[in-house]
Short mmCIF file of C-alpha atoms in Angstrom, two decimals:
data_model
loop_
_atom_site.label_atom_id
_atom_site.label_comp_id
_atom_site.label_asym_id
_atom_site.label_seq_id
_atom_site.Cartn_x
_atom_site.Cartn_y
_atom_site.Cartn_z
CA MET I 110 12.07 11.53 22.64
CA GLN I 111 15.77 11.95 23.70
CA ASP I 112 16.76 14.81 25.99
CA HIS I 113 19.59 15.94 24.18
CA ILE I 114 17.46 17.33 21.25
CA THR I 115 17.39 20.99 21.37
CA TYR I 116 15.14 21.83 18.31
CA LEU I 117 12.95 20.44 15.86
CA SER I 118 13.45 20.56 11.81
CA ALA I 119 12.78 24.16 10.62
CA LYS I 120 9.97 22.48 8.68
CA LEU I 121 8.12 21.22 11.45
CA VAL I 122 4.47 22.77 11.29
CA PRO I 123 2.44 23.80 14.11
CA SER I 124 -0.01 21.01 13.88
CA ILE I 125 2.76 18.46 14.31
CA PHE I 126 4.40 20.34 16.96
CA PHE I 127 1.04 20.33 18.88
CA ILE I 128 0.44 16.57 18.49
CA LEU I 129 3.77 15.61 19.81
CA PHE I 130 2.93 16.53 23.27
CA MET I 131 -0.60 15.29 23.45
CA THR I 132 -1.56 12.68 25.74
CA ASN I 133 -2.82 9.41 23.92
CA CYS I 134 -6.21 8.53 25.36
CA PHE I 135 -7.06 5.80 22.87
CA LEU I 136 -4.46 3.04 23.86
CA GLY I 137 -5.55 0.27 25.96
CA MET I 138 -3.56 -2.52 27.60
CA GLY I 139 -5.15 -5.54 25.98
CA GLN I 140 -3.31 -7.82 23.93
CA SER I 141 -0.69 -5.19 22.61
CA TRP I 142 2.66 -6.44 21.77
CA GLU I 143 5.63 -5.81 19.72
CA ARG I 144 8.20 -7.86 17.83
CA ASP I 145 11.74 -7.00 16.67
CA LEU I 146 13.37 -8.48 13.62
CA PRO I 147 16.96 -6.92 13.83
CA THR I 148 18.59 -7.66 10.47
CA VAL I 149 15.88 -7.03 7.92
CA GLY I 150 13.50 -4.15 6.85
CA THR I 151 10.23 -3.90 5.02
CA PHE I 152 8.40 -2.04 2.22
CA SER I 153 5.49 -4.54 2.52
CA SER I 154 2.31 -3.93 4.28
CA PRO I 155 0.75 -6.01 7.06
CA ARG I 156 -2.07 -8.28 6.00
CA LEU I 157 -4.14 -10.50 8.16
CA SER I 158 -5.72 -14.01 8.34
CA ASP I 159 -5.97 -16.59 10.94
CA LEU I 160 -3.28 -19.12 10.16
CA ASN I 161 -3.18 -21.25 13.34
CA ASN I 162 -6.98 -21.48 13.93
CA ASP I 163 -6.99 -19.82 17.47
CA GLY I 164 -9.59 -17.21 16.38
CA VAL I 165 -7.17 -14.20 16.47
CA LEU I 166 -5.89 -12.88 12.96
CA ASP I 167 -2.33 -13.44 12.38
CA VAL I 168 0.04 -10.94 10.54
CA VAL I 169 1.91 -11.82 7.17
CA LEU I 170 4.67 -9.51 5.97
CA GLY I 171 7.25 -9.39 3.38
CA ALA I 172 10.89 -8.11 4.08
CA GLY I 173 14.47 -8.29 3.18
CA ARG I 174 17.93 -6.91 3.22
CA GLU I 175 19.61 -4.72 0.58
CA GLU I 176 18.57 -5.33 -2.96
CA PHE I 177 19.95 -8.59 -4.61
CA ILE I 178 20.84 -10.01 -0.98
CA ALA I 179 19.28 -13.19 -0.11
CA CYS I 180 17.33 -13.30 3.24
CA ASP I 181 15.98 -16.05 5.41
CA SER I 182 13.15 -14.23 6.57
CA ALA I 183 11.98 -12.49 3.47
CA ALA I 184 8.51 -13.52 4.22
CA PHE I 185 6.92 -14.36 7.43
CA ALA I 186 3.94 -14.74 9.80
CA LEU I 187 3.58 -13.64 13.43
CA ASP I 188 0.84 -15.06 15.68
CA GLY I 189 -1.61 -12.29 16.53
CA LYS I 190 -2.06 -13.12 19.94
CA SER I 191 1.56 -13.15 21.17
CA GLY I 192 3.61 -11.67 18.15
CA LYS I 193 5.71 -14.91 18.19
CA MET I 194 7.12 -16.15 14.83
CA LEU I 195 4.92 -18.81 13.30
CA TRP I 196 7.02 -19.36 10.20
CA ASN I 197 9.49 -17.61 7.94
CA VAL I 198 10.60 -18.49 4.39
CA SER I 199 13.68 -17.35 2.44
CA ALA I 200 14.08 -15.55 -0.94
CA SER I 201 16.93 -14.36 -3.12
CA ASP I 202 15.92 -10.58 -2.85
CA GLN I 203 13.52 -8.53 -1.23
CA ILE I 204 9.87 -9.28 -0.70
CA PHE I 205 8.34 -5.77 -0.92
CA GLY I 206 4.79 -6.89 -1.91
CA SER I 207 1.95 -7.49 0.49
CA ALA I 208 0.25 -10.85 0.83
CA ALA I 209 -3.01 -12.20 -0.90
CA PHE I 210 -4.78 -14.97 0.73
CA LEU I 211 -6.65 -18.02 -1.03
CA ASP I 212 -6.87 -21.66 0.42
CA ILE I 213 -5.34 -23.93 -2.21
CA THR I 214 -4.54 -26.75 0.10
CA GLY I 215 -7.92 -27.64 1.15
CA ASP I 216 -7.34 -27.37 4.95
CA GLN I 217 -9.63 -24.41 5.54
CA ILE I 218 -6.60 -22.22 6.31
CA ASN I 219 -5.58 -19.43 3.99
CA ASP I 220 -2.50 -19.91 1.89
CA VAL I 221 -0.30 -16.93 1.24
CA PHE I 222 0.86 -15.49 -2.11
CA ILE I 223 3.42 -12.66 -2.17
CA GLY I 224 6.09 -11.31 -4.48
CA GLY I 225 9.06 -8.93 -4.75
CA ARG I 226 12.20 -8.16 -6.68
CA SER I 227 14.01 -10.37 -9.14
CA ALA I 228 11.07 -12.44 -10.16
CA GLU I 229 10.20 -13.63 -6.59
CA LEU I 230 6.63 -14.73 -6.27
CA MET I 231 5.80 -17.74 -4.21
CA ALA I 232 2.64 -19.44 -2.72
CA ILE I 233 3.22 -20.56 1.14
CA ASN I 234 1.25 -22.98 2.99
CA GLY I 235 -0.61 -20.76 5.51
CA ALA I 236 -0.65 -23.24 8.22
CA SER I 237 3.02 -24.72 7.97
CA GLY I 238 4.95 -22.05 6.16
CA GLN I 239 6.14 -24.61 3.70
CA ILE I 240 6.65 -23.13 0.15
CA ILE I 241 4.08 -24.68 -2.23
CA TRP I 242 5.70 -23.18 -5.23
CA SER I 243 8.44 -20.72 -6.20
CA PHE I 244 7.83 -18.92 -9.68
CA ALA I 245 11.66 -18.94 -10.26
CA MET I 246 11.93 -22.60 -9.37
CA VAL I 247 8.88 -23.57 -11.32
CA ASN I 248 9.85 -21.70 -14.43
CA ASP I 249 13.41 -22.78 -14.16
CA LEU I 250 14.88 -19.10 -14.08
CA LYS I 251 18.52 -18.90 -13.68
CA LYS I 252 19.04 -15.25 -14.09
CA PRO I 253 15.44 -13.71 -14.20
CA SER I 254 16.27 -10.26 -15.47
CA LYS I 255 18.28 -11.85 -18.62
CA GLU I 256 15.28 -13.94 -19.35
CA GLY I 257 12.90 -10.78 -19.20
CA TRP I 258 11.43 -11.28 -15.50
CA PHE I 259 11.57 -8.47 -13.08
CA ASN I 260 9.61 -7.52 -10.07
CA PHE I 261 6.31 -8.95 -9.24
CA TYR I 262 3.70 -6.58 -7.79
CA ASN I 263 0.46 -7.26 -5.74
CA VAL I 264 -1.54 -10.13 -7.31
CA GLN I 265 -5.33 -10.17 -7.73
CA PHE I 266 -7.35 -13.40 -8.34
CA VAL I 267 -9.37 -14.00 -11.34
CA PRO I 268 -11.71 -16.78 -12.46
CA ASP I 269 -10.14 -20.33 -13.12
CA ARG I 270 -8.09 -20.27 -16.08
CA ASP I 271 -6.58 -23.72 -16.19
CA ASN I 272 -9.66 -25.63 -15.26
CA ASP I 273 -8.35 -27.05 -11.97
CA GLY I 274 -11.25 -25.59 -9.94
CA LEU I 275 -9.19 -22.77 -8.48
CA PRO I 276 -8.97 -19.17 -9.21
CA ASP I 277 -5.90 -18.04 -10.86
CA ILE I 278 -3.49 -15.02 -10.38
CA LEU I 279 -3.27 -11.94 -12.61
CA VAL I 280 -0.15 -9.77 -11.68
CA SER I 281 2.10 -7.10 -13.18
CA ASN I 282 5.86 -7.75 -13.71
CA GLY I 283 8.48 -5.19 -14.64
CA GLY I 284 11.04 -2.45 -13.44
CA ASP I 285 14.64 -3.10 -14.20
CA VAL I 286 16.46 -1.51 -11.28
CA LEU I 287 19.79 -1.88 -13.06
CA VAL I 288 18.85 0.47 -15.78
CA GLU I 289 20.16 4.22 -14.94
CA PRO I 290 17.21 6.69 -14.16
CA SER I 291 17.87 8.83 -17.27
CA ASP I 292 17.91 5.82 -19.61
CA PRO I 293 14.91 5.72 -21.70
CA ASN I 294 15.74 2.26 -23.02
CA ARG I 295 14.03 -0.08 -20.38
CA PRO I 296 12.60 -3.67 -20.69
CA PRO I 297 8.88 -3.51 -21.14
CA GLY I 298 6.57 -4.69 -18.55
CA HIS I 299 3.96 -7.44 -18.68
CA LEU I 300 0.96 -8.62 -17.45
CA VAL I 301 0.81 -12.23 -16.34
CA VAL I 302 -1.82 -14.97 -15.62
CA ILE I 303 -0.22 -17.52 -13.20
CA SER I 304 -1.89 -20.90 -11.99
CA THR I 305 -2.47 -20.63 -8.24
CA GLN I 306 -1.98 -24.45 -8.14
CA ASP I 307 1.64 -24.80 -9.57
CA GLY I 308 2.94 -21.44 -10.44
CA SER I 309 3.02 -22.15 -14.32
CA VAL I 310 2.46 -19.23 -16.67
CA LEU I 311 -0.96 -19.53 -18.35
CA GLN I 312 -0.86 -16.06 -20.28
CA ARG I 313 1.79 -13.36 -20.72
CA ALA I 314 1.08 -9.96 -22.59
CA GLN I 315 3.46 -7.07 -23.08
CA MET I 316 2.34 -3.43 -22.27
CA PRO I 317 0.92 -1.99 -25.34
CA ASP I 318 3.01 1.14 -25.21
CA GLY I 319 6.25 -0.93 -24.60
CA LYS I 320 7.13 0.80 -21.46
CA GLU I 321 8.01 -0.50 -17.89
CA THR I 322 5.66 -0.86 -15.13
CA TYR I 323 5.62 -0.60 -11.23
CA MET I 324 1.96 -0.41 -10.68
CA SER I 325 -0.14 -3.20 -8.96
CA ILE I 326 -3.30 -4.00 -11.23
CA GLY I 327 -6.74 -3.27 -10.16
CA LEU I 328 -9.92 -5.02 -11.41
CA ILE I 329 -13.33 -3.10 -12.11
CA GLN I 330 -16.78 -4.27 -13.13
CA SER I 331 -17.32 -1.95 -15.92
CA GLY I 332 -19.61 -1.25 -18.97
CA ASN I 333 -23.20 -2.11 -19.44
CA GLN I 334 -22.48 -5.67 -19.57
CA GLY I 335 -20.69 -5.55 -16.34
CA GLN I 336 -17.57 -7.34 -17.76
CA SER I 337 -14.49 -7.50 -15.67
CA GLN I 338 -11.65 -5.05 -16.67
CA ILE I 339 -8.08 -4.61 -15.70
CA ILE I 340 -6.68 -1.22 -14.66
CA TYR I 341 -2.99 -0.88 -15.01
CA GLY I 342 -0.25 1.81 -15.64
CA THR I 343 3.26 2.35 -17.00
CA GLY I 344 6.19 4.58 -16.50
CA GLY I 345 7.87 5.40 -13.40
CA GLU I 346 9.81 8.23 -11.49
CA THR I 347 11.80 9.49 -14.36
CA ILE I 348 9.88 7.94 -17.51
CA GLY I 349 6.60 9.00 -18.78
CA GLY I 350 3.68 6.55 -18.91
CA ASN I 351 0.15 5.91 -19.39
CA LEU I 352 -3.02 4.67 -17.49
CA PHE I 353 -4.84 2.02 -19.39
CA ILE I 354 -8.03 -0.09 -18.87
CA CYS I 355 -8.43 -3.29 -20.71
CA PRO I 356 -11.20 -6.37 -20.76
CA LEU I 357 -10.04 -9.13 -18.60
CA ASP I 358 -11.06 -11.62 -21.42
CA ASP I 359 -8.53 -9.99 -23.76
CA MET I 360 -5.75 -10.47 -21.17
CA ALA I 361 -6.73 -14.11 -21.07
CA LYS I 362 -5.84 -14.46 -24.59
CA GLY I 363 -2.60 -12.74 -24.04
CA ASP I 364 -3.50 -9.47 -25.94
CA LEU I 365 -3.59 -6.03 -24.47
CA SER I 366 -3.96 -4.42 -27.87
CA SER I 367 -7.55 -3.34 -27.10
CA SER I 368 -6.70 -1.29 -24.00
CA LEU I 369 -8.01 2.13 -23.86
CA LYS I 370 -5.75 5.02 -22.63
CA LEU I 371 -7.31 6.80 -19.80
CA ASP I 372 -4.51 9.35 -19.09
CA SER I 373 -0.97 10.03 -19.86
CA SER I 374 1.96 11.71 -18.26
CA HIS I 375 5.04 12.91 -20.53
CA HIS I 376 7.72 12.91 -17.73
CA LYS I 377 6.39 10.61 -15.05
CA GLY I 378 4.24 7.37 -14.87
CA PHE I 379 1.66 5.73 -12.70
CA ILE I 380 2.58 3.64 -9.84
CA GLY I 381 0.33 3.90 -7.07
CA PRO I 382 -2.67 1.34 -7.31
CA SER I 383 -6.07 2.55 -8.32
CA VAL I 384 -9.18 2.33 -6.21
CA THR I 385 -12.78 1.62 -7.48
CA VAL I 386 -15.84 3.29 -5.93
CA ASP I 387 -19.11 4.71 -6.89
CA ILE I 388 -18.93 8.35 -6.66
CA ASN I 389 -21.42 9.62 -8.91
CA ASP I 390 -24.41 7.66 -7.62
CA ASP I 391 -24.95 5.54 -11.04
CA THR I 392 -24.59 2.13 -9.25
CA HIS I 393 -21.36 1.64 -11.38
CA ALA I 394 -18.00 1.70 -9.71
CA ASP I 395 -15.63 4.70 -10.78
CA ILE I 396 -11.88 4.62 -11.06
CA LEU I 397 -9.63 6.88 -8.83
CA THR I 398 -5.87 6.89 -9.47
CA ASN I 399 -2.77 8.96 -8.23
CA ALA I 400 -0.46 9.88 -10.90
CA VAL I 401 3.20 10.20 -9.83
CA ASP I 402 3.33 13.92 -11.24
CA GLY I 403 1.03 14.78 -8.46
CA ARG I 404 -2.49 14.40 -9.81
CA LEU I 405 -5.46 12.71 -8.37
CA LEU I 406 -7.68 11.43 -11.28
CA ALA I 407 -11.31 10.30 -11.19
CA PHE I 408 -13.04 8.45 -14.19
CA ASP I 409 -16.64 7.42 -14.76
CA GLY I 410 -16.39 3.55 -14.59
CA LEU I 411 -19.07 3.25 -17.19
CA THR I 412 -18.33 5.90 -19.84
CA LEU I 413 -14.53 6.10 -18.76
CA ASP I 414 -14.89 10.00 -19.11
CA LYS I 415 -12.82 12.05 -16.51
CA LEU I 416 -15.22 13.26 -13.59
CA TRP I 417 -12.58 15.64 -12.27
CA ASP I 418 -9.07 15.94 -11.21
CA VAL I 419 -7.05 17.58 -8.61
CA GLU I 420 -3.50 18.71 -9.36
CA LEU I 421 -0.82 19.44 -6.62
CA PRO I 422 1.99 21.31 -8.40
CA ASN I 423 5.71 20.38 -7.53
CA THR I 424 4.73 17.03 -5.76
CA GLU I 425 4.95 13.47 -6.55
CA SER I 426 2.94 10.41 -5.49
CA TYR I 427 4.00 6.84 -5.01
CA SER I 428 1.15 5.76 -2.80
CA SER I 429 -2.54 4.93 -3.06
CA LEU I 430 -5.58 6.64 -1.52
CA ALA I 431 -7.75 6.34 1.49
CA VAL I 432 -11.63 6.18 0.77
CA GLY I 433 -13.97 7.19 3.46
CA TYR I 434 -16.87 9.28 4.48
CA PHE I 435 -15.09 12.51 5.54
CA THR I 436 -17.86 14.98 4.65
CA ASP I 437 -21.74 14.95 5.60
CA ASP I 438 -23.16 13.31 2.61
CA ASN I 439 -23.54 9.73 1.38
CA ILE I 440 -20.83 9.83 -1.44
CA PRO I 441 -17.30 8.62 -0.32
CA ASP I 442 -14.45 11.07 -0.30
CA PHE I 443 -10.71 10.77 -0.52
CA PHE I 444 -7.55 11.48 1.26
CA LEU I 445 -4.15 11.65 -0.31
CA SER I 446 -0.49 12.34 0.89
CA TYR I 447 2.05 13.32 -1.63
CA ALA I 448 5.72 14.25 -1.33
CA GLN I 449 6.92 17.69 -2.22
CA GLY I 450 9.92 17.87 -4.65
CA ILE I 451 11.20 15.75 -7.48
CA TRP I 452 12.50 12.30 -7.30
CA PRO I 453 15.06 11.61 -5.77
CA HIS I 454 14.92 14.90 -3.92
CA LEU I 455 11.57 14.37 -2.17
CA ASP I 456 11.16 16.23 1.20
CA TRP I 457 8.36 17.40 3.30
CA SER I 458 4.68 15.85 2.65
CA ILE I 459 1.39 17.56 1.92
CA GLN I 460 -1.84 16.12 2.64
CA LYS I 461 -5.38 16.72 0.99
CA MET I 462 -8.91 15.62 1.54
CA VAL I 463 -11.16 15.70 -1.51
CA ASN I 464 -14.86 15.78 -1.64
CA GLY I 465 -15.84 12.70 -3.83
CA LYS I 466 -18.95 14.18 -5.12
CA THR I 467 -17.46 17.61 -6.25
CA GLY I 468 -13.57 17.05 -6.44
CA GLN I 469 -13.08 19.97 -4.40
CA VAL I 470 -10.09 20.03 -1.94
CA GLU I 471 -12.03 20.27 1.66
CA PHE I 472 -8.76 20.01 3.77
CA THR I 473 -4.99 20.73 3.56
CA ASP I 474 -2.15 19.97 5.94
CA SER I 475 1.64 19.38 5.73
CA MET I 476 2.67 16.72 8.18
CA GLY I 477 5.88 14.60 8.19
CA PHE I 478 8.85 13.84 5.91
CA TYR I 479 8.43 11.74 2.85
CA GLN I 480 7.17 8.51 2.92
CA ASN I 481 4.93 6.53 0.55
CA THR I 482 2.57 4.63 2.95
CA SER I 483 -1.27 5.13 2.23
CA PRO I 484 -3.73 6.56 4.60
CA LEU I 485 -6.60 4.70 6.29
CA ALA I 486 -10.14 5.69 7.09
CA VAL I 487 -12.31 4.85 10.08
CA ASP I 488 -14.77 6.28 12.29
CA LEU I 489 -12.93 6.42 15.67
CA ASN I 490 -15.36 8.68 17.68
CA GLY I 491 -18.62 7.07 16.71
CA ASP I 492 -20.08 10.33 15.06
CA GLY I 493 -20.75 8.59 11.57
CA ARG I 494 -18.00 10.42 9.99
CA ASP I 495 -14.58 8.85 9.26
CA GLU I 496 -11.26 10.00 10.55
CA VAL I 497 -8.00 9.54 8.49
CA VAL I 498 -5.23 7.48 10.17
CA LEU I 499 -1.79 8.39 8.64
CA SER I 500 1.67 7.45 9.40
CA ILE I 501 3.96 10.44 9.60
CA ASN I 502 7.66 10.49 9.99
CA LEU I 503 9.65 13.12 12.02
CA GLN I 504 13.16 14.52 11.90
CA GLU I 505 14.81 16.29 14.79
CA ILE I 506 18.30 17.74 14.80
CA ASP I 507 20.49 18.16 18.01
CA GLU I 508 23.09 20.84 18.71
CA LEU I 509 25.94 19.27 16.69
CA TYR I 510 23.45 19.14 13.48
CA ARG I 511 22.95 15.37 13.77
CA LYS I 512 19.64 14.10 12.43
CA PHE I 513 17.29 11.71 14.37
CA PHE I 514 14.33 10.04 12.99
CA TYR I 515 10.94 9.23 14.51
CA THR I 516 7.60 7.98 13.40
CA MET I 517 4.15 7.68 14.80
CA LEU I 518 0.42 7.28 13.86
CA VAL I 519 -2.23 10.33 13.80
CA SER I 520 -5.81 10.79 13.19
CA ILE I 521 -7.59 13.69 11.60
CA ASP I 522 -11.14 14.57 12.44
CA PHE I 523 -12.53 16.62 9.43
CA SER I 524 -15.50 17.58 11.28
CA THR I 525 -13.52 19.66 13.94
CA GLY I 526 -10.12 19.88 12.10
CA GLN I 527 -8.52 18.05 15.33
CA ILE I 528 -5.46 16.22 14.77
CA GLU I 529 -4.57 13.57 17.48
CA LYS I 530 -1.63 11.17 18.13
CA ILE I 531 -3.02 7.55 18.46
CA SER I 532 0.23 5.80 18.91
CA ASP I 533 3.38 6.24 20.96
CA ILE I 534 6.36 8.10 18.96
CA PHE I 535 8.72 5.43 17.95
CA GLU I 536 12.51 5.49 16.97
CA GLY I 537 13.07 5.06 13.33
CA ASN I 538 11.19 5.62 10.10
CA ASN I 539 8.48 4.06 8.07
CA ILE I 540 8.96 4.43 4.39
CA SER I 541 6.06 2.26 2.74
CA SER I 542 4.60 -0.12 5.18
CA THR I 543 0.63 1.16 5.46
CA PRO I 544 -0.82 0.17 8.81
CA TRP I 545 -3.82 -2.37 9.13
CA ILE I 546 -6.79 -1.45 11.30
CA GLY I 547 -9.50 -3.86 12.50
CA ASP I 548 -10.55 -6.22 15.26
CA MET I 549 -8.08 -9.10 15.46
CA ASP I 550 -9.81 -11.08 18.14
CA GLN I 551 -13.41 -10.12 17.97
CA ASP I 552 -13.53 -8.12 21.33
CA GLY I 553 -15.28 -5.32 19.91
CA LYS I 554 -12.31 -3.08 20.13
CA ILE I 555 -10.01 -1.66 17.29
CA ASP I 556 -6.55 -3.10 16.95
CA ILE I 557 -3.79 -1.65 14.91
CA ILE I 558 -0.85 -3.46 13.18
CA TYR I 559 2.04 -0.86 12.67
CA CYS I 560 5.60 -1.51 11.00
CA HIS I 561 8.67 0.58 10.95
CA GLY I 562 12.35 0.37 10.68
CA THR I 563 14.36 1.10 13.97
CA ASN I 564 17.28 2.81 12.63
CA SER I 565 16.90 6.25 14.30
CA ARG I 566 19.80 7.88 12.26
CA GLN I 567 19.14 6.71 8.76
CA THR I 568 15.75 6.20 6.86
CA TYR I 569 16.38 3.85 3.98
CA THR I 570 17.69 0.94 5.70
CA PHE I 571 17.31 -2.83 6.15
CA ASP I 572 19.08 -3.43 9.54
CA GLY I 573 16.28 -3.74 11.79
CA MET I 574 12.48 -3.52 11.91
CA ARG I 575 9.74 -3.38 14.54
CA ILE I 576 6.02 -4.61 14.36
CA HIS I 577 3.39 -3.37 16.77
CA ARG I 578 0.06 -4.60 17.60
CA ILE I 579 -1.53 -1.73 19.32
CA SER I 580 -4.83 -2.66 21.01
CA THR I 581 -7.09 0.35 21.77
CA ASN I 582 -10.19 1.29 23.80
CA ILE I 583 -11.89 2.32 20.72
CA PRO I 584 -15.16 0.51 19.87
CA MET I 585 -15.30 -1.12 16.60
CA PRO I 586 -17.55 0.66 14.13
CA GLU I 587 -20.30 -1.30 12.20
CA GLN I 588 -18.01 -1.08 9.20
CA ILE I 589 -14.33 0.07 8.81
CA SER I 590 -14.25 2.09 5.44
CA TRP I 591 -10.57 1.56 4.55
CA GLY I 592 -8.65 -0.48 6.81
CA ALA I 593 -5.45 -1.86 5.06
CA TYR I 594 -3.29 -1.02 1.98
CA GLN I 595 -5.62 -1.50 -1.02
CA GLY I 596 -8.53 -1.56 1.32
CA ASN I 597 -10.46 -3.98 3.42
CA GLN I 598 -10.43 -6.84 0.83
CA TYR I 599 -6.83 -6.09 -0.43
CA ASN I 600 -8.22 -5.49 -3.88
CA GLY I 601 -8.87 -1.73 -4.06
CA VAL I 602 -12.38 -2.05 -4.16
CA PHE I 603 -14.45 0.10 -1.71
CA VAL I 604 -17.86 -1.26 -0.69
CA ARG I 605 -20.23 1.73 0.02
CA ARG I 606 -22.22 1.15 3.31
CA ASP I 607 -25.40 1.92 1.33
CA ASN I 608 -25.20 -1.35 -0.45
CA ASP I 609 -27.95 -0.82 -2.84
CA LYS I 610 -25.71 1.78 -4.36
#
């Protein structure tokens, strides 16, 4: 940290003060690298696939400049071995989504599907970086918002709908940034089925409550017949909304009228994507969702009855959950990080670990300034219980009352209560880029991909970002519980280690 800083923010709690000065014993030299992009920023989370066939996973990210400003590096891929740019593509607005992978070119290299603002959604050849299709171009959108198309969120793949032999895309679209926060008259959101082959619209269905949407959809095998169902939500920061579930087959007909309402909120909506995991040992996945109004909700995936909920008064949530084995039973547990305050005045964060079997809070702390990254879960010390890995932001103030911002990664061991620093402290701020944890080069050691802005004086900026590959000395566990935004497979599904459950 800078020498001129004389004191920390008054809200800096003892746990953070302690970890700031800890020595990091986890880091190894290995293949660590960092890459600077000086003119862009990101809300996207890293997702990895081997795009150059060298046996090392490569990093794909969305990025951009201020809203409505075009960017020549709105999506890009970095070589996992060196950090060099493999390819970059342009877009008319921010690509804030995170990549999904599917080989549609038949070259045995995953292609990339990623979206963002102003109806930006594209398929990119993973090997070459050539744009295969752009939604706006395919559908001849001159002014997307005037034609009822808004933000595209993270896609999920569904069985082939256009008989071309390839899975197709299900994605939510909505959110008009030009509407004033207090204005309830907002364009309704939609769910859309899109051909992976050519980007054409196969089906489109309006939200059944006529409200906007900002939530990436989830899929669950639910009911006695095990049919696929869609979990989606409406509402936003200032407008109430609903959490719905609907059969995928109905969406394939362009009809959401059969949707069942799982929950509602009068003043706030549902934004962070759901996760699905069996927490009542009935062999059926259950549904866990953060509500913007500071509630964690758990629903039985078979009956759709509420199992339990956790309320955090005076908080808001725009992130998803980490799922892991934090207690000493075989039922997965949950970790959440909410912001205290009311949008847009969100300040210090609060964290909770919740017992998946009982819904009881087992751990509470308050670390870092507001961010909406999601936590991760991995067994770092080999004791059979997961630790949480969390991005936290720090604020420091000098003798002239100037603010300086820093960010870092920490881990929490729930068996001991110990909090450890597992990265250096970096200048800048991380608002919404969830890290990635795994083994990039199959050397048996954990690697971490971490992204953040580099402006140390402001938080919401798009004037520089840095991507780190952090190679560690930590042995890879047999299975990482929750290693990326929306989980290991990027679909919100948690696979229990007792796979017979």
